[in-house]
mmCIF file of C-alpha atoms and ligand atoms in Angstrom:
data_model
loop_
_atom_site.group_PDB
_atom_site.id
_atom_site.type_symbol
_atom_site.label_atom_id
_atom_site.label_comp_id
_atom_site.label_asym_id
_atom_site.label_seq_id
_atom_site.Cartn_x
_atom_site.Cartn_y
_atom_site.Cartn_z
ATOM 1 C CA ALA A 565 3.730 11.803 -17.188
ATOM 2 C CA VAL A 566 0.598 11.625 -14.844
ATOM 3 C CA GLU A 567 0.274 7.809 -13.495
ATOM 4 C CA ARG A 568 -1.664 5.809 -11.154
ATOM 5 C CA THR A 569 -0.418 3.529 -8.470
ATOM 6 C CA LEU A 570 -2.089 1.092 -6.286
ATOM 7 C CA SER A 571 -1.874 1.959 -2.425
ATOM 8 C CA ILE A 572 -2.836 -0.141 0.534
ATOM 9 C CA LEU A 573 -3.273 1.133 4.069
ATOM 10 C CA LYS A 574 -2.294 -1.833 6.104
ATOM 11 C CA PRO A 575 -4.090 -3.335 9.373
ATOM 12 C CA ASP A 576 -1.620 -1.681 11.383
ATOM 13 C CA ALA A 577 -2.679 1.618 10.079
ATOM 14 C CA THR A 578 -6.456 0.903 10.276
ATOM 15 C CA ARG A 579 -5.861 -0.586 13.767
ATOM 16 C CA ARG A 580 -4.238 2.512 14.980
ATOM 17 C CA ASN A 581 -6.575 5.091 13.381
ATOM 18 C CA LEU A 582 -4.046 6.596 11.031
ATOM 19 C CA THR A 583 -5.941 6.238 7.546
ATOM 20 C CA GLY A 584 -6.431 10.250 7.679
ATOM 21 C CA LYS A 585 -2.601 10.964 8.690
ATOM 22 C CA ILE A 586 -1.496 8.910 6.313
ATOM 23 C CA ASN A 587 -3.652 10.190 3.353
ATOM 24 C CA ALA A 588 -2.812 13.774 4.306
ATOM 25 C CA VAL A 589 0.974 12.713 3.441
ATOM 26 C CA PHE A 590 -0.058 11.721 0.117
ATOM 27 C CA GLU A 591 -2.058 14.782 -1.002
ATOM 28 C CA GLU A 592 0.472 17.089 0.625
ATOM 29 C CA HIS A 593 2.883 15.290 -1.679
ATOM 30 C CA GLY A 594 0.496 16.030 -4.813
ATOM 31 C CA LEU A 595 -0.768 12.500 -5.031
ATOM 32 C CA ARG A 596 -4.715 12.498 -5.607
ATOM 33 C CA ILE A 597 -6.933 9.869 -4.096
ATOM 34 C CA VAL A 598 -9.347 8.959 -6.994
ATOM 35 C CA ALA A 599 -10.523 5.637 -5.559
ATOM 36 C CA GLN A 600 -10.677 4.472 -2.166
ATOM 37 C CA LYS A 601 -12.215 1.610 -0.097
ATOM 38 C CA ARG A 602 -12.391 -0.023 3.304
ATOM 39 C CA ILE A 603 -12.480 -3.961 2.838
ATOM 40 C CA GLN A 604 -11.591 -6.931 4.638
ATOM 41 C CA LEU A 605 -8.946 -9.354 2.787
ATOM 42 C CA THR A 606 -9.611 -13.118 2.813
ATOM 43 C CA PRO A 607 -6.830 -15.608 2.825
ATOM 44 C CA ALA A 608 -7.557 -16.190 -0.688
ATOM 45 C CA THR A 609 -7.511 -12.637 -1.892
ATOM 46 C CA ALA A 610 -4.459 -11.847 0.141
ATOM 47 C CA GLY A 611 -2.789 -14.610 -1.007
ATOM 48 C CA ALA A 612 -3.519 -13.877 -4.703
ATOM 49 C CA PHE A 613 -2.158 -10.381 -4.338
ATOM 50 C CA TYR A 614 1.096 -11.419 -2.793
ATOM 51 C CA ALA A 615 1.627 -14.546 -5.038
ATOM 52 C CA VAL A 616 4.955 -13.171 -6.553
ATOM 53 C CA HIS A 617 6.063 -13.784 -2.705
ATOM 54 C CA LYS A 618 4.701 -17.146 -2.580
ATOM 55 C CA GLU A 619 8.472 -18.726 -2.050
ATOM 56 C CA ARG A 620 9.596 -16.416 0.346
ATOM 57 C CA PRO A 621 9.981 -17.302 3.998
ATOM 58 C CA PHE A 622 7.963 -14.288 5.237
ATOM 59 C CA TYR A 623 4.944 -15.214 2.694
ATOM 60 C CA ASN A 624 2.550 -17.092 5.451
ATOM 61 C CA ASP A 625 2.942 -14.611 7.958
ATOM 62 C CA LEU A 626 2.372 -11.660 5.688
ATOM 63 C CA VAL A 627 -0.753 -13.062 4.566
ATOM 64 C CA SER A 628 -1.965 -13.521 8.156
ATOM 65 C CA PHE A 629 -1.029 -10.049 8.893
ATOM 66 C CA MET A 630 -2.756 -8.747 5.978
ATOM 67 C CA ILE A 631 -6.020 -10.494 6.879
ATOM 68 C CA SER A 632 -5.832 -9.396 10.742
ATOM 69 C CA GLY A 633 -8.169 -6.526 10.258
ATOM 70 C CA PRO A 634 -9.332 -4.157 7.492
ATOM 71 C CA VAL A 635 -7.211 -2.407 4.986
ATOM 72 C CA VAL A 636 -8.307 0.789 2.695
ATOM 73 C CA VAL A 637 -7.164 -0.024 -0.911
ATOM 74 C CA GLN A 638 -6.463 3.153 -3.028
ATOM 75 C CA VAL A 639 -5.745 4.439 -6.189
ATOM 76 C CA LEU A 640 -3.515 7.326 -6.341
ATOM 77 C CA GLU A 641 -3.057 9.686 -9.293
ATOM 78 C CA GLY A 642 -0.264 12.482 -9.952
ATOM 79 C CA GLU A 643 3.112 13.170 -12.100
ATOM 80 C CA ASN A 644 5.361 10.300 -11.412
ATOM 81 C CA ALA A 645 2.790 8.659 -8.956
ATOM 82 C CA VAL A 646 4.643 5.255 -8.992
ATOM 83 C CA ALA A 647 8.178 6.345 -7.859
ATOM 84 C CA LYS A 648 6.768 9.402 -5.986
ATOM 85 C CA ASN A 649 4.680 6.930 -3.957
ATOM 86 C CA ARG A 650 7.482 4.856 -3.171
ATOM 87 C CA ASP A 651 9.651 7.856 -2.370
ATOM 88 C CA VAL A 652 6.988 9.012 0.477
ATOM 89 C CA MET A 653 6.397 5.511 1.811
ATOM 90 C CA GLY A 654 10.008 4.954 2.590
ATOM 91 C CA ALA A 655 12.168 1.847 2.717
ATOM 92 C CA THR A 656 10.358 -1.323 3.562
ATOM 93 C CA ASP A 657 12.162 -1.750 6.743
ATOM 94 C CA PRO A 658 11.195 1.351 8.752
ATOM 95 C CA LYS A 659 14.551 1.358 10.123
ATOM 96 C CA LYS A 660 15.986 2.142 6.827
ATOM 97 C CA ALA A 661 13.344 4.672 5.882
ATOM 98 C CA GLU A 662 14.432 8.449 5.714
ATOM 99 C CA ALA A 663 12.648 10.361 8.312
ATOM 100 C CA HIS A 664 10.187 12.269 6.613
ATOM 101 C CA THR A 665 8.478 9.334 4.936
ATOM 102 C CA ILE A 666 5.346 7.120 5.766
ATOM 103 C CA ARG A 667 7.252 4.185 7.145
ATOM 104 C CA ALA A 668 9.806 6.022 9.219
ATOM 105 C CA LYS A 669 6.965 7.831 11.227
ATOM 106 C CA PHE A 670 4.366 5.163 11.418
ATOM 107 C CA ALA A 671 5.657 1.663 10.699
ATOM 108 C CA GLU A 672 5.565 -0.886 13.620
ATOM 109 C CA SER A 673 8.035 -3.362 11.774
ATOM 110 C CA ILE A 674 9.587 -4.487 8.113
ATOM 111 C CA GLU A 675 6.108 -6.597 8.269
ATOM 112 C CA ALA A 676 3.545 -4.091 9.906
ATOM 113 C CA ASN A 677 5.080 -1.414 7.670
ATOM 114 C CA SER A 678 1.754 0.522 7.303
ATOM 115 C CA VAL A 679 1.632 0.964 3.588
ATOM 116 C CA HIS A 680 2.047 -0.893 0.425
ATOM 117 C CA GLY A 681 2.718 0.919 -3.138
ATOM 118 C CA SER A 682 3.172 -0.747 -6.696
ATOM 119 C CA ASP A 683 6.633 -0.818 -7.665
ATOM 120 C CA SER A 684 6.458 -0.519 -11.073
ATOM 121 C CA LEU A 685 3.965 0.972 -13.772
ATOM 122 C CA GLU A 686 3.176 -2.354 -15.406
ATOM 123 C CA ASN A 687 2.552 -3.562 -11.765
ATOM 124 C CA ALA A 688 0.376 -0.867 -10.814
ATOM 125 C CA LYS A 689 -1.916 -1.254 -13.663
ATOM 126 C CA ASN A 690 -2.277 -4.958 -12.587
ATOM 127 C CA GLU A 691 -2.652 -4.249 -9.113
ATOM 128 C CA ILE A 692 -5.466 -1.423 -9.641
ATOM 129 C CA ALA A 693 -7.625 -3.902 -11.628
ATOM 130 C CA PHE A 694 -7.235 -6.625 -8.899
ATOM 131 C CA PHE A 695 -8.908 -4.209 -6.803
ATOM 132 C CA PHE A 696 -11.013 -1.788 -8.792
ATOM 133 C CA ALA A 697 -13.319 -1.530 -11.627
ATOM 134 C CA GLY A 698 -12.857 1.266 -14.057
ATOM 135 C CA THR A 699 -16.046 2.956 -12.689
ATOM 136 C CA GLU A 700 -14.755 3.096 -9.292
ATOM 137 C CA ILE A 701 -11.841 5.216 -10.201
ATOM 138 C CA LEU A 702 -13.146 9.190 -10.208
ATOM 139 C CA PRO A 703 -10.178 11.636 -10.867
HETATM 140 P P1 LIG B 72 5.079 -4.785 0.679
HETATM 141 O O1 LIG B 72 5.615 -3.565 0.033
HETATM 142 O O2 LIG B 72 3.647 -4.826 1.010
HETATM 143 O O3 LIG B 72 5.400 -6.164 -0.172
HETATM 144 C C1 LIG B 72 5.765 -7.263 0.512
HETATM 145 C C2 LIG B 72 5.580 -7.172 2.153
HETATM 146 O O4 LIG B 72 6.178 -8.151 2.948
HETATM 147 C C3 LIG B 72 6.447 -5.837 2.738
HETATM 148 O O5 LIG B 72 5.676 -4.626 2.028
HETATM 149 C C4 LIG B 72 6.127 -6.415 4.016
HETATM 150 O O6 LIG B 72 5.182 -5.687 4.677
HETATM 151 C C5 LIG B 72 6.478 -7.874 4.109
HETATM 152 N N1 LIG B 72 7.384 -8.382 4.479
HETATM 153 C C6 LIG B 72 7.870 -9.136 5.608
HETATM 154 N N2 LIG B 72 8.963 -9.397 5.814
HETATM 155 C C7 LIG B 72 9.789 -8.914 4.769
HETATM 156 C C8 LIG B 72 11.129 -9.040 4.253
HETATM 157 N N3 LIG B 72 11.961 -9.609 5.035
HETATM 158 N N4 LIG B 72 11.449 -8.536 3.147
HETATM 159 C C9 LIG B 72 10.397 -7.824 2.535
HETATM 160 N N5 LIG B 72 9.153 -7.679 2.705
HETATM 161 C C10 LIG B 72 8.706 -8.362 3.847
#
């Protein structure tokens, strides 16, 4: 089925001017960018977005990293978009990611791993609503 998923190009990607190269990978794989904006996250927004990881040892560093520069938040649409985006991103740890994936090609570390993507259809709905009004999504 056609799905939507929330994608974030992280500060390591904007810092290195990689947003176009990463978007090209999405489009090559049939994922359509139906909403996109470049924003600066605040400690409050980054902390709330990653609230599920609040108890994890990497949470504070993750929030600091996510506010260290602008991010690009996006809605990707396509057949099976949630799983497809996860395949295209590769494993969280770039050392474990398959060679053709975004994280293998571009990520700097397990934290500065260039992209975020929703991990389920239900989370995708919540994460999209966290950043976008319905009127901002233009298929
Ligand atoms: P993301 O898919 O955005 O979800 C949580 C983020 O935490 C993850 O990508 C990484 O950027 C970051 N992170 C840092 N350390 C770890 C870790 N040890 N395990 C998982 N995620 C980590």
